[in-house]
Tab-separated table of N, CA, C and O in Angstrom:
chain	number	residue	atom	x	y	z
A	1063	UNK	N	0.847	-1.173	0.000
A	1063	UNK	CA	0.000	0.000	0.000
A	1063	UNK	C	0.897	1.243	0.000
A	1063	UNK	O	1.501	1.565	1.023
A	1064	UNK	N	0.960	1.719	-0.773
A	1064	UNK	CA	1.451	3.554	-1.039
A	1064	UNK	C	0.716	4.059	-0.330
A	1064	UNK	O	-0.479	3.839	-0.138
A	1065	UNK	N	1.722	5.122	0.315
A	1065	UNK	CA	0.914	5.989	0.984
A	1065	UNK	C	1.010	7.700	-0.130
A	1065	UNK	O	1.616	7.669	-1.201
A	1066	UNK	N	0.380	8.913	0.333
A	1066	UNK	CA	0.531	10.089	-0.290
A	1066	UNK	C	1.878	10.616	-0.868
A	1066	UNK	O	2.115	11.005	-2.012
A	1067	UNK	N	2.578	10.543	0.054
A	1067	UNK	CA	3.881	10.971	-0.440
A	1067	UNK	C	4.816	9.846	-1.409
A	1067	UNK	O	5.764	10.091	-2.154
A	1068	UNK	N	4.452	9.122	-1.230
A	1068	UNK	CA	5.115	7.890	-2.763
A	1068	UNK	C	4.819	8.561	-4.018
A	1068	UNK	O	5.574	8.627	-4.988
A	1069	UNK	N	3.658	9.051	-3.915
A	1069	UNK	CA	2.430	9.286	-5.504
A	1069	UNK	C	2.747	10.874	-5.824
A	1069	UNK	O	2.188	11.408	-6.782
A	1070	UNK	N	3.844	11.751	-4.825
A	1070	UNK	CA	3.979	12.673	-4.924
A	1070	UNK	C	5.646	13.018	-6.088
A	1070	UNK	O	5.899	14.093	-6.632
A	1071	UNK	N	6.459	11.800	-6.159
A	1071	UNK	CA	7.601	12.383	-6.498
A	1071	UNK	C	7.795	11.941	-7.927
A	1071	UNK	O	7.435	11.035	-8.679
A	1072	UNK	N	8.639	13.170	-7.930
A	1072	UNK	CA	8.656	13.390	-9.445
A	1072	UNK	C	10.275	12.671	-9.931
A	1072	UNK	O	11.380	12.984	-9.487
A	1073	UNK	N	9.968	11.710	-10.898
A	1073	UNK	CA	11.328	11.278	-11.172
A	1073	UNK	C	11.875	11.277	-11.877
A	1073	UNK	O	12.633	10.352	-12.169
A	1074	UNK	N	11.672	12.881	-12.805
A	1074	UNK	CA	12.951	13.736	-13.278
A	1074	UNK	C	13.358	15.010	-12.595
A	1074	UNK	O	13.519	16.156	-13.015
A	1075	UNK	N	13.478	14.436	-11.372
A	1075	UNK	CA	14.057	15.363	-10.124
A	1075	UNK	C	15.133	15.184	-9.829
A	1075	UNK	O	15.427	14.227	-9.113
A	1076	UNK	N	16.151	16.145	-10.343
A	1076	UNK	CA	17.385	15.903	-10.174
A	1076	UNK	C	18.008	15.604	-8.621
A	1076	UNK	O	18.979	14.911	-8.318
A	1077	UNK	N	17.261	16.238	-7.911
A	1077	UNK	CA	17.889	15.887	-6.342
A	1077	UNK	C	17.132	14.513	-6.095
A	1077	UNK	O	17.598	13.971	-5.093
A	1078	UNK	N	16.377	13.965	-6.533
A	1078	UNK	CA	15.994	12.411	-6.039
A	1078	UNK	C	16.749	11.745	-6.937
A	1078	UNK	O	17.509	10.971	-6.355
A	1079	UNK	N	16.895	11.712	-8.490
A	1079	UNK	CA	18.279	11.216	-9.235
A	1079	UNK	C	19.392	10.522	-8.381
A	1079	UNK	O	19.588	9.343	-8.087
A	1080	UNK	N	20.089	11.757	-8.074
A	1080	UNK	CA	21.172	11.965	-7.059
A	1080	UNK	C	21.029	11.465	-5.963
A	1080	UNK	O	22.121	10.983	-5.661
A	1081	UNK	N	20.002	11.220	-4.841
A	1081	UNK	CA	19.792	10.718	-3.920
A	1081	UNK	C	19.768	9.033	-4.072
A	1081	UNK	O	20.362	8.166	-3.432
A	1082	UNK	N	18.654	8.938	-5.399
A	1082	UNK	CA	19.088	7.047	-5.961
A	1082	UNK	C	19.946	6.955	-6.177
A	1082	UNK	O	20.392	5.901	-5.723
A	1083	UNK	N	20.978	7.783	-6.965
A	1083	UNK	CA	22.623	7.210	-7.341
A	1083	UNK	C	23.524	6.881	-6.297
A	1083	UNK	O	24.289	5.929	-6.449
A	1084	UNK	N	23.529	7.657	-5.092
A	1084	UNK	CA	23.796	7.500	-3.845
A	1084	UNK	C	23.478	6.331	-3.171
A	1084	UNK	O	24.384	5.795	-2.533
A	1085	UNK	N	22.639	5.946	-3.179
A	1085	UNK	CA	22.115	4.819	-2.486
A	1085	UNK	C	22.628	3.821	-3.206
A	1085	UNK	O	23.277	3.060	-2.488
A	1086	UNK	N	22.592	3.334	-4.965
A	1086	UNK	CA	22.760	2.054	-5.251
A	1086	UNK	C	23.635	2.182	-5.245
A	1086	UNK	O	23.845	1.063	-5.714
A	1087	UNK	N	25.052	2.760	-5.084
A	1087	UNK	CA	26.676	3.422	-5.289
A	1087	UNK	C	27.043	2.961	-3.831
A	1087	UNK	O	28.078	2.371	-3.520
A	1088	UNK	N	26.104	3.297	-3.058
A	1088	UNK	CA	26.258	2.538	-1.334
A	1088	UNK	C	26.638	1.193	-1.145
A	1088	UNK	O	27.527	0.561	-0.573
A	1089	UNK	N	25.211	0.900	-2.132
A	1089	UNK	CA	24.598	-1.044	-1.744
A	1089	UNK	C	25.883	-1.465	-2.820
A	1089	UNK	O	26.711	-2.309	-2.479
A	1090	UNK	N	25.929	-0.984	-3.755
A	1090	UNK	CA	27.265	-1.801	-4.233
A	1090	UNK	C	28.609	-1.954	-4.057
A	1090	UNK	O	29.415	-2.670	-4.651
A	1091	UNK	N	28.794	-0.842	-2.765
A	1091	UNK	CA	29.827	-0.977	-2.459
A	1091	UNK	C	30.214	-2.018	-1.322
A	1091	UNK	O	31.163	-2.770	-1.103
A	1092	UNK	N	29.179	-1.739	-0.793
A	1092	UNK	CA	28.829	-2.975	0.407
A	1092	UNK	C	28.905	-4.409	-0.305
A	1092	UNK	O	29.525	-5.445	-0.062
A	1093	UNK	N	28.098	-4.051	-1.184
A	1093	UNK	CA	28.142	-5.717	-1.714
A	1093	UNK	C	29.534	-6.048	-2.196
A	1093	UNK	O	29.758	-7.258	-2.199
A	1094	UNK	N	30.560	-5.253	-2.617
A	1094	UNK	CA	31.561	-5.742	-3.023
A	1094	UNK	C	32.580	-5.731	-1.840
A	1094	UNK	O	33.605	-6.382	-2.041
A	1095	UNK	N	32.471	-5.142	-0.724
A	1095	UNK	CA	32.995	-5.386	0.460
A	1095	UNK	C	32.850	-6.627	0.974
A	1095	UNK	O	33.799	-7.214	1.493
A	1096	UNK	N	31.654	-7.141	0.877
A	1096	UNK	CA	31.330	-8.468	1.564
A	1096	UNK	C	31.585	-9.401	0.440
A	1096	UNK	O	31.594	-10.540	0.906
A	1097	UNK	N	31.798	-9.413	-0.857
A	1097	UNK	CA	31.822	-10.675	-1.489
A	1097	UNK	C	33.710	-10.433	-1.380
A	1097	UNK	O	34.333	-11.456	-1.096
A	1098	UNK	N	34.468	-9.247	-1.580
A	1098	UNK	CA	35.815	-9.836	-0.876
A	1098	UNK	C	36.279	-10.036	0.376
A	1098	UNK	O	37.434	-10.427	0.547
A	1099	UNK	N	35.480	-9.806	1.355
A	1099	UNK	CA	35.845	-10.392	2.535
A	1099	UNK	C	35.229	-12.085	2.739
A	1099	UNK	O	35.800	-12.998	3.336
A	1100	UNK	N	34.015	-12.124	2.096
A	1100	UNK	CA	34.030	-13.622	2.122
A	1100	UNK	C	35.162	-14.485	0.826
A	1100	UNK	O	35.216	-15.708	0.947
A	1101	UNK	N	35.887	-13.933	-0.174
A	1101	UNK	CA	37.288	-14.529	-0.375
A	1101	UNK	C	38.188	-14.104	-0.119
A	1101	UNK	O	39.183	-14.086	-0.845
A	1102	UNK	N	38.098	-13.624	1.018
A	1102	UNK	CA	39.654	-13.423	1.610
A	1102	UNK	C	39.486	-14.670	2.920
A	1102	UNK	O	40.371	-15.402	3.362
A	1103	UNK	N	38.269	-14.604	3.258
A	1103	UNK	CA	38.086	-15.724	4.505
A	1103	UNK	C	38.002	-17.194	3.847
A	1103	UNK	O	38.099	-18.238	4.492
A	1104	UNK	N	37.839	-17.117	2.689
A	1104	UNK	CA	38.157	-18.396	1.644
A	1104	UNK	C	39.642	-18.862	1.729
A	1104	UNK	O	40.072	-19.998	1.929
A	1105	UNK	N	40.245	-17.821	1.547
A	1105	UNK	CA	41.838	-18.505	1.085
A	1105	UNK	C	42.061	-18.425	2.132
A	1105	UNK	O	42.305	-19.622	2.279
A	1106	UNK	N	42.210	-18.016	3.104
A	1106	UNK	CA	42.413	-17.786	4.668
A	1106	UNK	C	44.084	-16.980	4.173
A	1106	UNK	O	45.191	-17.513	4.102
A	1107	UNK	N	43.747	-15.782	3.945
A	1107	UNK	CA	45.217	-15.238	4.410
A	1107	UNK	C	45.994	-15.166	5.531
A	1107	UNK	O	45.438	-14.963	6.610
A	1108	UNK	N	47.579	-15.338	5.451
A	1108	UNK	CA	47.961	-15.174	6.874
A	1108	UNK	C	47.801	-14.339	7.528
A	1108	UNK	O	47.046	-13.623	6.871
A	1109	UNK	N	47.974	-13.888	8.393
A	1109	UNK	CA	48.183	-12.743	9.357
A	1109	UNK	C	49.186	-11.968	9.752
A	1109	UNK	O	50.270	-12.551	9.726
A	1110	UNK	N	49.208	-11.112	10.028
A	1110	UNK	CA	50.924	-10.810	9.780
A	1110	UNK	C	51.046	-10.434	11.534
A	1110	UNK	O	50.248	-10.007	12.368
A	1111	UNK	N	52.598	-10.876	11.557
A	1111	UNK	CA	53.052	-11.044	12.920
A	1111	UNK	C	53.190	-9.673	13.754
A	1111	UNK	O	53.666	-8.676	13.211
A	1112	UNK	N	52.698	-9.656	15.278
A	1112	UNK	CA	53.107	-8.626	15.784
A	1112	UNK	C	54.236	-7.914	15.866
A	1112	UNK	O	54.372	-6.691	15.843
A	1113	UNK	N	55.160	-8.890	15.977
A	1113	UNK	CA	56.620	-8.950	16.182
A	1113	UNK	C	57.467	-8.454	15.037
A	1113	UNK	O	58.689	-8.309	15.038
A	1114	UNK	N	56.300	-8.130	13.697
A	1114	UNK	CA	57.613	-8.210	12.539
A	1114	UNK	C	58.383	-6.932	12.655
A	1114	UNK	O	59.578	-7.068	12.393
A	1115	UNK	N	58.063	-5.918	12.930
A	1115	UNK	CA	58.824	-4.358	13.464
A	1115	UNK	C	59.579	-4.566	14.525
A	1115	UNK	O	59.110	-4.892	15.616
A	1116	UNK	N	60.690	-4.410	14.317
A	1116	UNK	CA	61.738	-3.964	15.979
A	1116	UNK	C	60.782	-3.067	16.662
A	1116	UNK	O	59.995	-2.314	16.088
A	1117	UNK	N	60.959	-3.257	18.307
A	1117	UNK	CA	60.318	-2.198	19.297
A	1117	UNK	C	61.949	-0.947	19.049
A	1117	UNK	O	63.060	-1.011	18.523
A	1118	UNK	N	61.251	-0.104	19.693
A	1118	UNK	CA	62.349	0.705	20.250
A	1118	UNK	C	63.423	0.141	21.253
A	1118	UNK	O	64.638	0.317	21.167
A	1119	UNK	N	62.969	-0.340	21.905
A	1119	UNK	CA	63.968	-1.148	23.033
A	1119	UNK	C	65.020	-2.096	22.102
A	1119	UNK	O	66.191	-2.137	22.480
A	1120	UNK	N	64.590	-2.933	20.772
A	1120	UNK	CA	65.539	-3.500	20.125
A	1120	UNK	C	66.462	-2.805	19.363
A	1120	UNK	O	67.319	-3.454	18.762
A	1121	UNK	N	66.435	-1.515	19.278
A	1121	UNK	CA	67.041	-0.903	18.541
A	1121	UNK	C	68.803	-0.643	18.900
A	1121	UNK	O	68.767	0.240	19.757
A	1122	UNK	N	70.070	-0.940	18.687
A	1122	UNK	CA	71.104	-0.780	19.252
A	1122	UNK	C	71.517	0.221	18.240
A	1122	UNK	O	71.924	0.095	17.086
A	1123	UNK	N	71.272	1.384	19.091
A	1123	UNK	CA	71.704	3.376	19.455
A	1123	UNK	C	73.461	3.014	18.615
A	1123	UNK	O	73.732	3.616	17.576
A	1124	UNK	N	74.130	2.356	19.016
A	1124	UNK	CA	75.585	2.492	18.924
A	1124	UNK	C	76.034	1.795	17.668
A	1124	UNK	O	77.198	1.841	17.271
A	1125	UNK	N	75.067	1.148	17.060
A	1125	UNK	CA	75.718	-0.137	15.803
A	1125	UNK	C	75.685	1.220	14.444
A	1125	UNK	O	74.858	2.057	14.082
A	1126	UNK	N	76.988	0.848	14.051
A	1126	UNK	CA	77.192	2.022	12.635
A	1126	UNK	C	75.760	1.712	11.646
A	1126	UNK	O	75.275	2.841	11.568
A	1127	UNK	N	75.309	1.254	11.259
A	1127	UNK	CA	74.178	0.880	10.413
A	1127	UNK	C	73.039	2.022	10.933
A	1127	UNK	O	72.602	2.903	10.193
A	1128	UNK	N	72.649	1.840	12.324
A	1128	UNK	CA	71.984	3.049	12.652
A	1128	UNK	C	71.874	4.288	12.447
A	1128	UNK	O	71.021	4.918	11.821
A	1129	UNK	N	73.379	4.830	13.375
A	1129	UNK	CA	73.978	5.922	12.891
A	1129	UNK	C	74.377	6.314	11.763
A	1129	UNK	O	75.028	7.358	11.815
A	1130	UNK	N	74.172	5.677	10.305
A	1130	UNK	CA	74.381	5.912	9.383
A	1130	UNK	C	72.999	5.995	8.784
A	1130	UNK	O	73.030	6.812	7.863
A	1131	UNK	N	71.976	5.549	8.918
A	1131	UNK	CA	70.479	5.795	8.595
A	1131	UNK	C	70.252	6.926	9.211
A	1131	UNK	O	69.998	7.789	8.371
A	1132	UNK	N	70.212	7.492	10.702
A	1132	UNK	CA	69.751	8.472	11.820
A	1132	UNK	C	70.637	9.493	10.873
A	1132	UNK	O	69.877	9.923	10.006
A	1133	UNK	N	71.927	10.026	10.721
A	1133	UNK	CA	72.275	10.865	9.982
A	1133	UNK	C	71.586	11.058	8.531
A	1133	UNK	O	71.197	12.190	8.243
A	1134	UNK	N	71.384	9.778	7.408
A	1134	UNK	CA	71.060	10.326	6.008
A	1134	UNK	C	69.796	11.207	6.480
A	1134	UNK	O	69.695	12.365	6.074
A	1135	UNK	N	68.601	10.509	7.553
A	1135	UNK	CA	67.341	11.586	8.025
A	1135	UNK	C	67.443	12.860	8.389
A	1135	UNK	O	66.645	13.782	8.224
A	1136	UNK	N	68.648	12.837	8.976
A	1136	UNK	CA	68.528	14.000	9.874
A	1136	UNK	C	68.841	14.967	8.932
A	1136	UNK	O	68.261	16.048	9.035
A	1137	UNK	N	70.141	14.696	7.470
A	1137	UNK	CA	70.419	15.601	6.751
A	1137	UNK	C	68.984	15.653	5.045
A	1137	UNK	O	69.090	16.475	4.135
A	1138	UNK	N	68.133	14.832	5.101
A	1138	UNK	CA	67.595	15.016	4.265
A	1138	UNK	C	66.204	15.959	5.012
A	1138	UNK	O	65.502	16.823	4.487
A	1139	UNK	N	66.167	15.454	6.263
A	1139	UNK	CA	65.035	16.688	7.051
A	1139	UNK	C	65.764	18.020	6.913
A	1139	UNK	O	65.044	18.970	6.606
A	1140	UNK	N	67.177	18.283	7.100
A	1140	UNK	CA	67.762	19.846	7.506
A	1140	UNK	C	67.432	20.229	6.074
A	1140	UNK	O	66.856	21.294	5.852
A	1141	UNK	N	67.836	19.249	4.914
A	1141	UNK	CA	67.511	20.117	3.832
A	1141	UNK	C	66.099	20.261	3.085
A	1141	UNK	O	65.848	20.757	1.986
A	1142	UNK	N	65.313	19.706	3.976
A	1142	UNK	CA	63.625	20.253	3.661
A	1142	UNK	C	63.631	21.595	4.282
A	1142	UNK	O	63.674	22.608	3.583
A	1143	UNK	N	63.592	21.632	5.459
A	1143	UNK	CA	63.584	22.650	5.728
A	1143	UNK	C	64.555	23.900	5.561
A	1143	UNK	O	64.241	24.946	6.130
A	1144	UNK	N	65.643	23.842	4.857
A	1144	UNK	CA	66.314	24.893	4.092
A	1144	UNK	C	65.373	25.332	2.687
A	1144	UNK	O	65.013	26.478	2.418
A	1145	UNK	N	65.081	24.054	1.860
A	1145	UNK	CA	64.308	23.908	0.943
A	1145	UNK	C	63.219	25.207	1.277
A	1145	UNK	O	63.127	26.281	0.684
A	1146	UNK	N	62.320	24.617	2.623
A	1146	UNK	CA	61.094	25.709	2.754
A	1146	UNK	C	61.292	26.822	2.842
A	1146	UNK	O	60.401	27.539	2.384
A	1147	UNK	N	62.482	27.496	3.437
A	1147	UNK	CA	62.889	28.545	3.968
A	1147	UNK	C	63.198	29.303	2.879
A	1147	UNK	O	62.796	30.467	2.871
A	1148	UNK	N	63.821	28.892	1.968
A	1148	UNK	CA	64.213	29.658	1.083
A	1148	UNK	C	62.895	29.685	-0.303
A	1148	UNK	O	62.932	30.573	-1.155
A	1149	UNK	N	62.032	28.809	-0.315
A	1149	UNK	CA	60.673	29.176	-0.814
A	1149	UNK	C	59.559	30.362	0.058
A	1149	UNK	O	58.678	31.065	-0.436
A	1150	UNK	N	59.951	30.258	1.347
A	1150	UNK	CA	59.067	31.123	1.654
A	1150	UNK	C	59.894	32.297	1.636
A	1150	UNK	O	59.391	33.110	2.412
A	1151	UNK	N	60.969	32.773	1.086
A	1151	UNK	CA	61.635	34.041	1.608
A	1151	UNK	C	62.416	33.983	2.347
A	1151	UNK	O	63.433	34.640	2.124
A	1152	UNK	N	62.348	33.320	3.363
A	1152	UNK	CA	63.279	33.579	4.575
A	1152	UNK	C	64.743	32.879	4.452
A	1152	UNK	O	64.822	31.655	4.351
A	1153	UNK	N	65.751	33.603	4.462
A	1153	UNK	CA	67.208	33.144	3.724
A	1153	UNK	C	67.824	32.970	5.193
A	1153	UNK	O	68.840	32.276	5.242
A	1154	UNK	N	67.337	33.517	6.428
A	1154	UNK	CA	68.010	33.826	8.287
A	1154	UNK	C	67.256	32.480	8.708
A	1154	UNK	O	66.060	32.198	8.627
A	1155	UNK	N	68.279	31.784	9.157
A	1155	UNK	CA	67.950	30.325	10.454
A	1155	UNK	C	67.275	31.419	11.435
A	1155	UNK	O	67.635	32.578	11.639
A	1156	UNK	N	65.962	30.552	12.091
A	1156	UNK	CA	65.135	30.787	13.011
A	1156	UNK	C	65.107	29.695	14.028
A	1156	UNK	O	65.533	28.559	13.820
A	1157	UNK	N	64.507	30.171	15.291
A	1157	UNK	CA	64.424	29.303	15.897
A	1157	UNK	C	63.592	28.022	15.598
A	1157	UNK	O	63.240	27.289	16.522
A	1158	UNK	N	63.382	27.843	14.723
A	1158	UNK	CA	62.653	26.811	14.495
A	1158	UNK	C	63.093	25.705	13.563
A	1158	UNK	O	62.500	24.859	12.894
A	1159	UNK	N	64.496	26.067	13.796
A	1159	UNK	CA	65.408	25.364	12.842
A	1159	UNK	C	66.473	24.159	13.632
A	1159	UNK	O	67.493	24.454	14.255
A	1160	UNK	N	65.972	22.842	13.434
A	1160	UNK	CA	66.606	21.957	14.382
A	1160	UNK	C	68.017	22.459	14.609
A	1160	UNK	O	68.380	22.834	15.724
A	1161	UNK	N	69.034	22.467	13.257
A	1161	UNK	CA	70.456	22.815	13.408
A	1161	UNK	C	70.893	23.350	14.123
A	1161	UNK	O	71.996	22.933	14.476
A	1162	UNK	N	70.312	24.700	14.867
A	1162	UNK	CA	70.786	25.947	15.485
A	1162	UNK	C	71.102	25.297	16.860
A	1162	UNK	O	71.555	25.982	17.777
């Protein structure tokens, strides 16, 4: 049974258009969410380990390999921010300049 307002809309109404495109653009996205999560629970992917990242605590501060990564960062960060500095104008180190 329809009620009044069913018998009322007009459907070359661009804002109800848009409102259906929305909706089946929804349901199909859903639906394609759930048909790959039910094959991903098919093949059963692994899981990936908590453990696969070093903590901070594993990290050994003193091994050259480190200190040779911790420096290339530190000099490819100093030269972003030279980079910015000299795009925005400013040619004078500020305090906001790790180096200083």
């Amino acid at each position: 049974m329809q009620n009044d307002e069913d018998m009322n809309l007009d459907p070359s109404d661009p804002n109800l258009n848009a409102a259906a495109a929305k909706i089946q653009a929804s349901f199909r996205g859903h639906k394609v969410r759930k048909e790959l999560k039910k094959t991903a629970d098919e093949i059963d992917l692994p899981t990936p380990k908590e453990e696969s990242f070093p903590t901070p605590e594993d990290v050994d501060l003193n091994d050259p390999d480190v200190q040779k990564a911790a420096t290339t960062i530190q000099a490819s960060f100093r030269g972003y921010m030279v980079r910015k500095q000299v795009k925005d104008g400013s040619n004078s180190p500020t305090s906001d300049n790790p180096g200083s």
